[in-house]
Short mmCIF file of C-alpha atoms in Angstrom, two decimals:
data_model
loop_
_atom_site.label_atom_id
_atom_site.label_comp_id
_atom_site.label_asym_id
_atom_site.label_seq_id
_atom_site.Cartn_x
_atom_site.Cartn_y
_atom_site.Cartn_z
CA MET A 17 41.25 -61.74 49.89
CA PRO A 18 44.54 -61.96 48.12
CA LYS A 19 46.25 -59.13 46.26
CA VAL A 20 46.00 -59.50 42.50
CA ILE A 21 48.36 -59.36 39.60
CA HIS A 22 46.31 -59.50 36.33
CA VAL A 23 47.90 -60.25 32.93
CA ALA A 24 46.21 -60.15 29.45
CA GLY A 25 47.68 -60.29 25.98
CA THR A 26 47.73 -62.42 22.81
CA LYS A 27 51.06 -64.01 23.17
CA GLY A 28 53.23 -64.61 26.24
CA LYS A 29 50.78 -63.91 29.01
CA GLY A 30 51.07 -67.40 30.52
CA THR A 31 54.95 -67.19 30.37
CA THR A 32 54.80 -63.77 32.05
CA CYS A 33 52.57 -65.21 34.80
CA TYR A 34 55.08 -67.99 35.41
CA TYR A 35 57.88 -65.59 35.47
CA CYS A 36 56.15 -63.27 38.02
CA SER A 37 55.35 -66.25 40.24
CA ARG A 38 58.94 -67.38 40.12
CA LEU A 39 60.24 -64.07 41.14
CA LEU A 40 57.83 -63.92 44.13
CA VAL A 41 58.57 -67.49 45.24
CA GLU A 42 62.19 -66.77 45.10
CA HIS A 43 61.65 -63.67 47.20
CA ARG A 44 59.75 -66.04 49.59
CA ARG A 45 62.79 -68.52 49.64
CA ILE A 46 65.04 -65.59 50.75
CA THR A 47 62.81 -63.72 53.18
CA GLY A 48 59.82 -65.97 54.07
CA GLU A 49 57.35 -63.66 52.30
CA PRO A 50 54.87 -63.95 50.73
CA THR A 51 53.81 -67.14 52.36
CA LYS A 52 51.60 -68.31 49.51
CA VAL A 53 51.79 -67.25 45.80
CA GLY A 54 48.92 -68.40 43.58
CA CYS A 55 49.29 -68.53 39.78
CA LEU A 56 46.37 -69.23 37.44
CA THR A 57 47.08 -69.87 33.78
CA SER A 58 45.48 -71.51 30.68
CA PRO A 59 45.63 -73.78 28.87
CA HIS A 60 47.35 -76.68 30.44
CA GLN A 61 49.84 -78.98 28.58
CA ILE A 62 49.55 -82.36 30.26
CA ASP A 63 47.69 -82.13 33.58
CA VAL A 64 44.70 -79.76 34.28
CA ARG A 65 46.25 -78.98 37.68
CA GLU A 66 48.99 -77.09 35.85
CA ARG A 67 46.53 -74.29 35.57
CA ILE A 68 46.29 -73.60 39.29
CA LEU A 69 49.61 -73.36 41.16
CA ILE A 70 50.55 -72.50 44.73
CA ASN A 71 54.19 -71.57 45.24
CA ASN A 72 54.78 -72.89 41.76
CA GLU A 73 53.55 -76.45 42.74
CA LYS A 74 50.36 -78.30 41.64
CA ILE A 75 48.01 -79.14 44.40
CA SER A 76 47.35 -82.77 45.13
CA LYS A 77 44.84 -84.60 42.99
CA GLU A 78 42.83 -85.33 46.18
CA LEU A 79 42.61 -81.63 47.12
CA PHE A 80 42.01 -80.53 43.47
CA SER A 81 39.04 -83.10 43.26
CA SER A 82 37.67 -82.02 46.65
CA TYR A 83 37.57 -78.34 45.49
CA VAL A 84 35.93 -79.21 42.17
CA ARG A 85 33.15 -81.06 43.98
CA GLU A 86 32.78 -78.30 46.52
CA LEU A 87 32.53 -75.50 43.86
CA ASP A 88 30.26 -77.58 41.66
CA SER A 89 27.85 -78.07 44.59
CA LYS A 90 27.81 -74.36 45.32
CA ILE A 91 27.19 -73.45 41.67
CA LYS A 92 24.29 -76.01 41.38
CA SER A 93 22.79 -74.51 44.52
CA LEU A 94 22.89 -70.99 43.13
CA LEU A 95 21.49 -72.22 39.75
CA SER A 96 18.44 -73.64 41.74
CA ARG A 97 17.55 -70.30 43.12
CA PRO A 98 14.72 -68.59 41.13
CA ASP A 99 15.40 -65.18 42.46
CA LEU A 100 18.70 -65.12 40.56
CA GLY A 101 17.10 -65.12 37.17
CA PRO A 102 17.71 -67.67 34.26
CA PRO A 103 20.44 -70.15 35.15
CA LEU A 104 23.89 -69.57 33.47
CA ALA A 105 26.40 -72.06 34.60
CA PRO A 106 30.09 -71.23 33.65
CA LYS A 107 31.50 -73.23 30.70
CA TYR A 108 34.74 -75.31 31.00
CA PRO A 109 37.27 -72.30 30.75
CA GLY A 110 35.09 -70.16 33.13
CA PHE A 111 34.66 -72.95 35.59
CA LEU A 112 38.46 -73.39 35.80
CA SER A 113 39.04 -69.62 36.24
CA LEU A 114 36.43 -69.60 39.08
CA LEU A 115 37.95 -72.73 40.46
CA GLY A 116 41.42 -71.20 40.60
CA ILE A 117 40.08 -68.07 42.26
CA TYR A 118 38.00 -70.27 44.77
CA ILE A 119 41.14 -72.23 45.68
CA PHE A 120 43.39 -69.24 46.08
CA ILE A 121 40.82 -67.61 48.53
CA SER A 122 40.30 -70.97 50.34
CA GLU A 123 44.04 -71.55 50.64
CA LYS A 124 44.60 -68.00 51.80
CA VAL A 125 47.28 -67.05 49.23
CA ASP A 126 48.72 -63.64 49.86
CA VAL A 127 48.90 -62.78 46.12
CA ALA A 128 47.11 -64.26 43.12
CA ILE A 129 48.67 -63.94 39.57
CA LEU A 130 45.79 -64.39 37.14
CA GLU A 131 46.10 -64.88 33.24
CA THR A 132 42.96 -63.90 31.26
CA GLY A 133 41.46 -66.57 29.15
CA THR A 134 40.12 -64.59 26.07
CA GLY A 135 40.28 -60.80 25.99
CA GLY A 136 39.93 -58.90 29.22
CA GLU A 137 37.06 -56.61 29.50
CA THR A 138 34.43 -59.48 29.90
CA ASP A 139 36.87 -62.24 30.76
CA SER A 140 35.98 -64.58 33.59
CA THR A 141 39.07 -63.49 35.59
CA ASN A 142 38.31 -59.77 35.46
CA VAL A 143 36.34 -59.66 38.80
CA PHE A 144 38.81 -57.94 41.09
CA PRO A 145 38.38 -54.12 41.26
CA HIS A 146 41.81 -53.11 42.67
CA PRO A 147 44.65 -55.30 41.35
CA ILE A 148 48.07 -54.22 42.46
CA ALA A 149 49.35 -54.26 38.89
CA THR A 150 48.14 -55.12 35.34
CA GLY A 151 50.29 -56.14 32.39
CA ILE A 152 49.53 -56.52 28.75
CA THR A 153 51.86 -58.79 26.65
CA THR A 154 52.15 -58.70 22.91
CA ILE A 155 48.82 -58.16 21.11
CA GLY A 156 47.97 -59.53 17.62
CA LEU A 157 44.99 -61.17 15.77
CA ASP A 158 43.41 -64.00 17.64
CA HIS A 159 39.90 -64.95 18.67
CA VAL A 160 38.62 -62.52 16.23
CA GLU A 161 35.12 -63.92 16.25
CA VAL A 162 34.81 -62.69 19.85
CA LEU A 163 37.31 -59.75 20.28
CA GLY A 164 37.18 -57.95 16.86
CA HIS A 165 38.89 -58.11 13.47
CA THR A 166 41.50 -55.41 14.08
CA VAL A 167 44.38 -55.21 16.48
CA GLY A 168 42.83 -52.01 17.81
CA GLU A 169 39.58 -53.75 18.67
CA ILE A 170 41.50 -56.56 20.24
CA ALA A 171 43.61 -54.15 22.32
CA TRP A 172 40.41 -52.51 23.51
CA HIS A 173 39.31 -55.81 25.05
CA LYS A 174 42.70 -56.67 26.47
CA ALA A 175 43.00 -53.26 28.14
CA GLY A 176 39.66 -54.00 30.06
CA ILE A 177 41.88 -55.27 32.87
CA PHE A 178 43.24 -51.70 33.52
CA LYS A 179 41.68 -50.45 36.83
CA HIS A 180 41.55 -47.05 38.67
CA GLY A 181 44.67 -46.51 40.84
CA SER A 182 46.31 -49.70 39.59
CA LEU A 183 49.83 -49.84 38.04
CA ALA A 184 49.68 -50.67 34.26
CA GLY A 185 52.46 -51.87 32.05
CA THR A 186 52.89 -53.29 28.62
CA VAL A 187 55.58 -54.42 26.21
CA PRO A 188 56.47 -52.63 22.95
CA GLN A 189 53.53 -52.85 20.59
CA GLU A 190 52.52 -51.68 17.07
CA GLU A 191 51.42 -48.11 16.95
CA ALA A 192 47.72 -48.93 16.46
CA VAL A 193 47.76 -51.12 19.54
CA MET A 194 49.71 -48.58 21.67
CA GLN A 195 47.30 -45.90 20.91
CA VAL A 196 44.30 -47.82 22.22
CA LEU A 197 46.22 -48.98 25.34
CA ARG A 198 47.13 -45.49 26.18
CA THR A 199 43.64 -44.19 25.77
CA ARG A 200 42.25 -47.02 27.81
CA ALA A 201 44.80 -46.30 30.51
CA GLU A 202 43.83 -42.71 30.71
CA GLU A 203 39.97 -43.48 30.77
CA ARG A 204 40.55 -46.03 33.52
CA HIS A 205 42.72 -43.61 35.55
CA VAL A 206 45.51 -46.08 36.11
CA ALA A 207 48.22 -45.07 38.56
CA GLY A 208 50.61 -42.77 36.67
CA GLU A 209 51.06 -43.33 33.00
CA LEU A 210 51.06 -46.61 31.16
CA GLU A 211 54.54 -47.92 31.46
CA VAL A 212 56.20 -49.53 28.32
CA ILE A 213 58.51 -52.23 29.56
CA THR A 214 61.54 -53.08 27.27
CA ASP A 215 64.24 -55.78 27.89
CA GLN A 216 66.56 -53.14 29.45
CA LYS A 217 65.97 -54.27 33.00
CA VAL A 218 66.49 -57.90 32.05
CA LEU A 219 69.76 -57.01 30.54
CA GLU A 220 70.78 -54.89 33.48
CA TYR A 221 70.16 -57.72 35.82
CA GLY A 222 72.20 -60.09 33.72
CA VAL A 223 69.16 -62.39 33.20
CA LYS A 224 69.45 -64.89 30.32
CA VAL A 225 65.98 -66.22 29.60
CA ASP A 226 65.41 -69.23 27.44
CA PRO A 227 65.06 -68.83 24.49
CA ASP A 228 67.19 -65.64 24.70
CA MET A 229 65.16 -63.59 22.30
CA PRO A 230 63.53 -60.11 22.43
CA TYR A 231 60.00 -61.38 22.95
CA GLN A 232 61.02 -63.48 25.83
CA ARG A 233 63.07 -60.78 27.49
CA TYR A 234 60.06 -58.47 27.14
CA ASN A 235 57.88 -61.03 29.00
CA ALA A 236 60.43 -61.20 31.69
CA GLY A 237 60.74 -57.44 31.91
CA LEU A 238 57.06 -57.19 32.46
CA ALA A 239 57.13 -59.89 35.11
CA ILE A 240 59.76 -58.00 36.97
CA PHE A 241 57.71 -54.80 36.82
CA MET A 242 54.62 -56.53 38.27
CA ALA A 243 56.48 -58.50 40.91
CA THR A 244 58.26 -55.37 41.96
CA ALA A 245 54.86 -53.52 42.22
CA TYR A 246 53.57 -56.21 44.60
CA LEU A 247 56.69 -56.35 46.73
CA LYS A 248 56.73 -52.56 47.02
CA SER A 249 53.08 -52.76 48.19
CA VAL A 250 54.29 -54.79 51.10
CA ASP A 251 57.60 -53.11 51.66
CA PRO A 252 57.87 -49.63 50.06
CA ASN A 253 61.71 -49.75 50.47
CA PHE A 254 61.91 -52.98 48.31
CA SER A 255 64.09 -52.91 45.23
CA MET A 256 64.66 -55.89 42.85
CA THR A 257 67.89 -57.66 43.19
CA ASP A 258 70.06 -59.58 40.68
CA GLU A 259 69.51 -62.68 42.69
CA ILE A 260 65.90 -62.64 42.56
CA ALA A 261 65.74 -61.48 38.93
CA ARG A 262 68.21 -64.26 37.85
CA SER A 263 65.84 -66.86 39.23
CA LEU A 264 63.97 -66.50 35.92
CA GLN A 265 66.63 -68.51 34.28
CA ASP A 266 65.42 -71.58 36.23
CA VAL A 267 61.82 -71.50 34.96
CA GLU A 268 60.84 -74.48 32.94
CA LEU A 269 58.07 -73.63 30.56
CA ILE A 270 56.29 -76.74 29.55
CA GLY A 271 55.33 -76.87 25.91
CA ARG A 272 56.92 -73.57 25.22
CA SER A 273 60.33 -73.56 23.32
CA GLN A 274 61.11 -76.92 24.88
CA VAL A 275 63.83 -79.28 23.66
CA LEU A 276 63.65 -82.90 24.61
CA GLU A 277 66.17 -85.72 23.57
CA ASP A 278 64.57 -89.04 23.07
CA GLY A 279 67.20 -91.59 21.96
CA ASP A 280 68.63 -90.20 18.69
CA THR A 281 65.60 -87.98 18.02
CA THR A 282 65.51 -84.34 19.15
CA TRP A 283 62.02 -82.83 19.73
CA PHE A 284 61.48 -79.02 19.52
CA ILE A 285 58.05 -78.50 21.15
CA SER A 286 56.28 -75.32 21.33
CA SER A 287 52.55 -74.67 20.94
CA GLY A 288 51.62 -72.01 18.49
CA HIS A 289 47.94 -71.45 17.69
CA ASN A 290 48.20 -67.91 16.10
CA GLU A 291 50.48 -66.00 13.73
CA ILE A 292 52.41 -64.25 16.47
CA SER A 293 53.11 -67.46 18.28
CA LEU A 294 54.18 -69.33 15.20
CA LYS A 295 56.55 -66.61 14.00
CA GLU A 296 58.32 -66.76 17.27
CA THR A 297 58.30 -70.66 17.27
CA ILE A 298 59.85 -70.80 13.83
CA SER A 299 62.40 -68.10 14.77
CA TRP A 300 63.47 -70.08 17.80
CA PHE A 301 63.62 -73.32 15.82
CA ASN A 302 65.59 -71.91 13.10
CA GLN A 303 68.15 -70.23 15.43
CA ASP A 304 68.56 -73.40 17.40
CA VAL A 305 69.10 -75.86 14.49
CA ARG A 306 71.33 -73.51 12.49
CA ARG A 307 73.50 -72.94 15.57
CA SER A 308 74.36 -76.37 16.88
CA ARG A 309 73.03 -79.10 14.65
CA ASN A 310 74.35 -81.41 11.96
CA PRO A 311 73.37 -80.14 8.57
CA GLY A 312 72.78 -83.60 7.34
CA THR A 313 70.21 -84.39 9.96
CA PRO A 314 66.60 -84.95 8.70
CA ARG A 315 64.10 -82.39 9.87
CA VAL A 316 60.46 -82.99 10.28
CA LEU A 317 57.29 -80.85 11.06
CA VAL A 318 54.46 -82.29 13.04
CA PHE A 319 51.42 -80.05 13.14
CA ASN A 320 47.84 -79.70 13.98
CA GLN A 321 45.23 -77.07 14.57
CA ASN A 322 41.44 -77.90 14.72
CA PHE A 323 39.86 -75.50 12.26
CA SER A 324 36.37 -77.00 12.32
CA ARG A 325 35.48 -76.60 16.11
CA SER A 326 33.41 -73.81 17.67
CA SER A 327 36.30 -71.26 17.55
CA PRO A 328 37.81 -71.79 13.99
CA ARG A 329 41.10 -70.51 12.86
CA ASN A 330 41.98 -70.08 9.16
CA PRO A 331 44.81 -72.57 8.39
CA TYR A 332 46.11 -70.68 5.40
CA PRO A 333 47.97 -67.74 7.32
CA LEU A 334 49.37 -70.18 9.95
CA LEU A 335 50.81 -72.59 7.53
CA LYS A 336 52.12 -69.64 5.49
CA VAL A 337 53.99 -68.27 8.52
CA ILE A 338 55.66 -71.66 9.00
CA GLN A 339 56.74 -71.93 5.25
CA GLU A 340 57.94 -68.31 5.00
CA GLY A 341 59.79 -68.60 8.38
CA LEU A 342 61.60 -71.83 7.44
CA ARG A 343 62.62 -70.28 4.05
CA ALA A 344 63.89 -66.93 5.53
CA ASP A 345 67.55 -66.00 5.46
CA VAL A 346 69.39 -69.32 5.39
CA PRO A 347 66.55 -71.76 4.77
CA VAL A 348 65.91 -74.70 7.01
CA GLU A 349 64.76 -77.56 4.73
CA LEU A 350 62.30 -80.19 5.93
CA GLN A 351 62.47 -83.77 4.85
CA GLY A 352 58.98 -84.54 5.96
CA VAL A 353 55.61 -83.04 7.21
CA ILE A 354 53.21 -84.83 9.32
CA PHE A 355 49.61 -83.69 9.75
CA CYS A 356 47.84 -85.54 12.68
CA THR A 357 44.87 -85.03 14.97
CA ASP A 358 44.86 -84.13 18.52
CA GLN A 359 43.78 -87.72 19.43
CA LEU A 360 46.35 -89.23 21.78
CA GLY A 361 45.78 -92.77 20.58
CA GLU A 362 44.62 -94.09 23.88
CA SER A 363 41.26 -94.68 25.54
CA ARG A 364 39.37 -91.51 26.60
CA GLU A 365 39.60 -92.64 30.24
CA GLU A 366 43.39 -92.91 30.17
CA LYS A 367 44.26 -89.29 29.97
CA PRO A 368 41.10 -87.12 30.06
CA ASP A 369 43.13 -83.83 30.56
CA LEU A 370 44.30 -84.12 26.87
CA ILE A 371 40.83 -84.39 25.28
CA ASP A 372 39.32 -81.44 23.40
CA LEU A 373 35.63 -81.90 23.95
CA ARG A 374 34.81 -79.03 21.64
CA THR A 375 35.83 -80.98 18.50
CA ASP A 376 33.35 -83.06 16.42
CA ARG A 377 34.64 -86.64 16.88
CA LYS A 378 33.20 -87.82 13.53
CA LEU A 379 34.88 -84.92 11.76
CA VAL A 380 38.28 -85.71 13.48
CA SER A 381 37.96 -89.37 12.48
CA SER A 382 37.52 -88.23 8.93
CA LEU A 383 40.92 -86.38 8.92
CA HIS A 384 39.05 -83.42 7.34
CA ASP A 385 41.35 -80.73 8.76
CA GLN A 386 44.52 -82.70 8.18
CA ARG A 387 43.60 -83.17 4.48
CA GLU A 388 42.93 -79.43 4.20
CA ASN A 389 46.22 -78.63 5.94
CA SER A 390 48.03 -80.82 3.37
CA ARG A 391 46.19 -79.33 0.35
CA ILE A 392 47.06 -75.69 1.52
CA TRP A 393 50.77 -76.79 2.38
CA LYS A 394 51.09 -77.93 -1.30
CA GLU A 395 49.39 -74.77 -2.60
CA LEU A 396 51.80 -72.68 -0.73
CA GLY A 397 54.75 -74.33 -2.42
CA GLY A 398 55.56 -76.97 -0.02
CA LEU A 399 57.32 -79.98 -1.78
CA GLU A 400 58.19 -82.05 1.19
CA GLU A 401 56.83 -85.50 1.60
CA ILE A 402 53.54 -85.36 3.50
CA ALA A 403 51.92 -87.86 5.78
CA ILE A 404 48.49 -87.76 7.39
CA VAL A 405 47.96 -89.84 10.42
CA HIS A 406 45.08 -90.27 12.89
CA THR A 407 46.79 -89.90 16.24
CA THR A 408 49.79 -88.23 17.89
CA ARG A 409 51.03 -91.57 18.89
CA ASP A 410 50.95 -92.52 15.15
CA ALA A 411 53.00 -89.45 14.47
CA VAL A 412 55.66 -90.33 17.06
CA ARG A 413 55.85 -93.80 15.63
CA LEU A 414 56.26 -92.61 12.08
CA VAL A 415 59.10 -90.19 12.99
CA LYS A 416 61.01 -92.90 14.73
CA GLU A 417 60.55 -95.46 12.01
CA LYS A 418 61.12 -93.25 9.05
CA TYR A 419 63.28 -90.31 10.09
CA LYS A 420 66.17 -91.75 12.10
CA GLY A 421 68.11 -89.21 14.21
CA ALA A 422 65.64 -86.45 13.23
CA GLU A 423 65.12 -82.97 14.60
CA VAL A 424 61.41 -82.65 14.93
CA LEU A 425 59.41 -79.46 15.29
CA VAL A 426 56.04 -79.98 17.01
CA THR A 427 53.84 -76.89 16.91
CA GLY A 428 50.15 -75.79 16.44
CA SER A 429 47.58 -76.99 18.95
CA GLY A 430 48.38 -77.05 22.65
CA TYR A 431 46.57 -80.43 22.75
CA LEU A 432 49.08 -81.65 20.15
CA THR A 433 52.07 -80.49 22.13
CA GLY A 434 50.69 -81.82 25.33
CA ASN A 435 50.03 -85.21 23.83
CA ILE A 436 53.58 -85.40 22.49
CA LEU A 437 55.10 -84.50 25.81
CA HIS A 438 52.87 -87.06 27.53
CA ILE A 439 54.03 -89.82 25.09
CA LEU A 440 57.75 -88.93 25.43
CA ARG A 441 57.64 -88.62 29.12
CA SER A 442 55.95 -92.12 29.43
CA THR A 443 58.52 -93.68 27.14
CA THR A 444 61.72 -92.08 28.50
#
């Protein structure tokens, strides 16, 4: 069985996993150890295989398909056994978590870095009793219908990954969250005290992450803490080096604070499905366009979030965060706002990785959520020209036809950002 590093949180847990994996793979490049590093994250942006990496690489489509069939067969065999009680097949997120763990065990990885899906206490990844290290990234309100309506309740669930005798770390949190995390760490008898990781180590190693902002440095610091814990479990004399730490500067985070040039259009792409994510996204966008862009350049927002699916999110606070963020300090003015669906604009067979099967297709076709977004945007005081379009391909086409040389912020749903990335990569 692999040694395990387990990460939970509301914002930044996927990034922290990627960072941790990068550090261990860099150590492998220098020393040859560990031989195999597994990294399980969610959701994916373009290709479902992004979720399950070995040494920072996707496995082949053939091997991925083979493991899907193999695991599906085993699950069906178990479900047919009457002695195991009522059948309870895993749903899509749980199946992919199980698949990742199954692949890591089958491929004999030395260490598996696991990102929780939702919460922690009852999450499908929370099946290893003795992880080497656990980490909690920034906690805020999200998935309230499952985890609770206060940050304290949500923190309780996230801290469910803490284990007896395992190291536990977190980033700076609001006091209500920190109190819960400390209590849970004591109850679970973690190794030592819960360690609060600031960006001090990142600065000491001279690491410049992208974007170079406090929240991203916290994620990097937490990754250094957990990677060091694993490497010390193998070699007690290990200490982190500048060379290994600075490998974090080479990490490409797909769909996270990503800037792409497409002809005369600059795309700022960063998924943000909750208030914390959107605040950080707007802060990053503001900083970038204010620093280096032409003040006469048209700026456009492309946004979507499915509010009518099985796990609804209230659009009002999300759109309010965007407007308030753009108006803060030196305002960034938009010339246009485009609300679109998560539909790619291609056949369902062409890119199945980018289809959200939880949505009501008739409701999506009616543009219900997009019209509601438009109404709320205006109610909040937005005076920009608004367009509502059916697909992400329509949104890209409209930007190129109407807003020449624009700087375009794409945020909201991960399906939206994944679609835009897919379109841009296929045309450049």
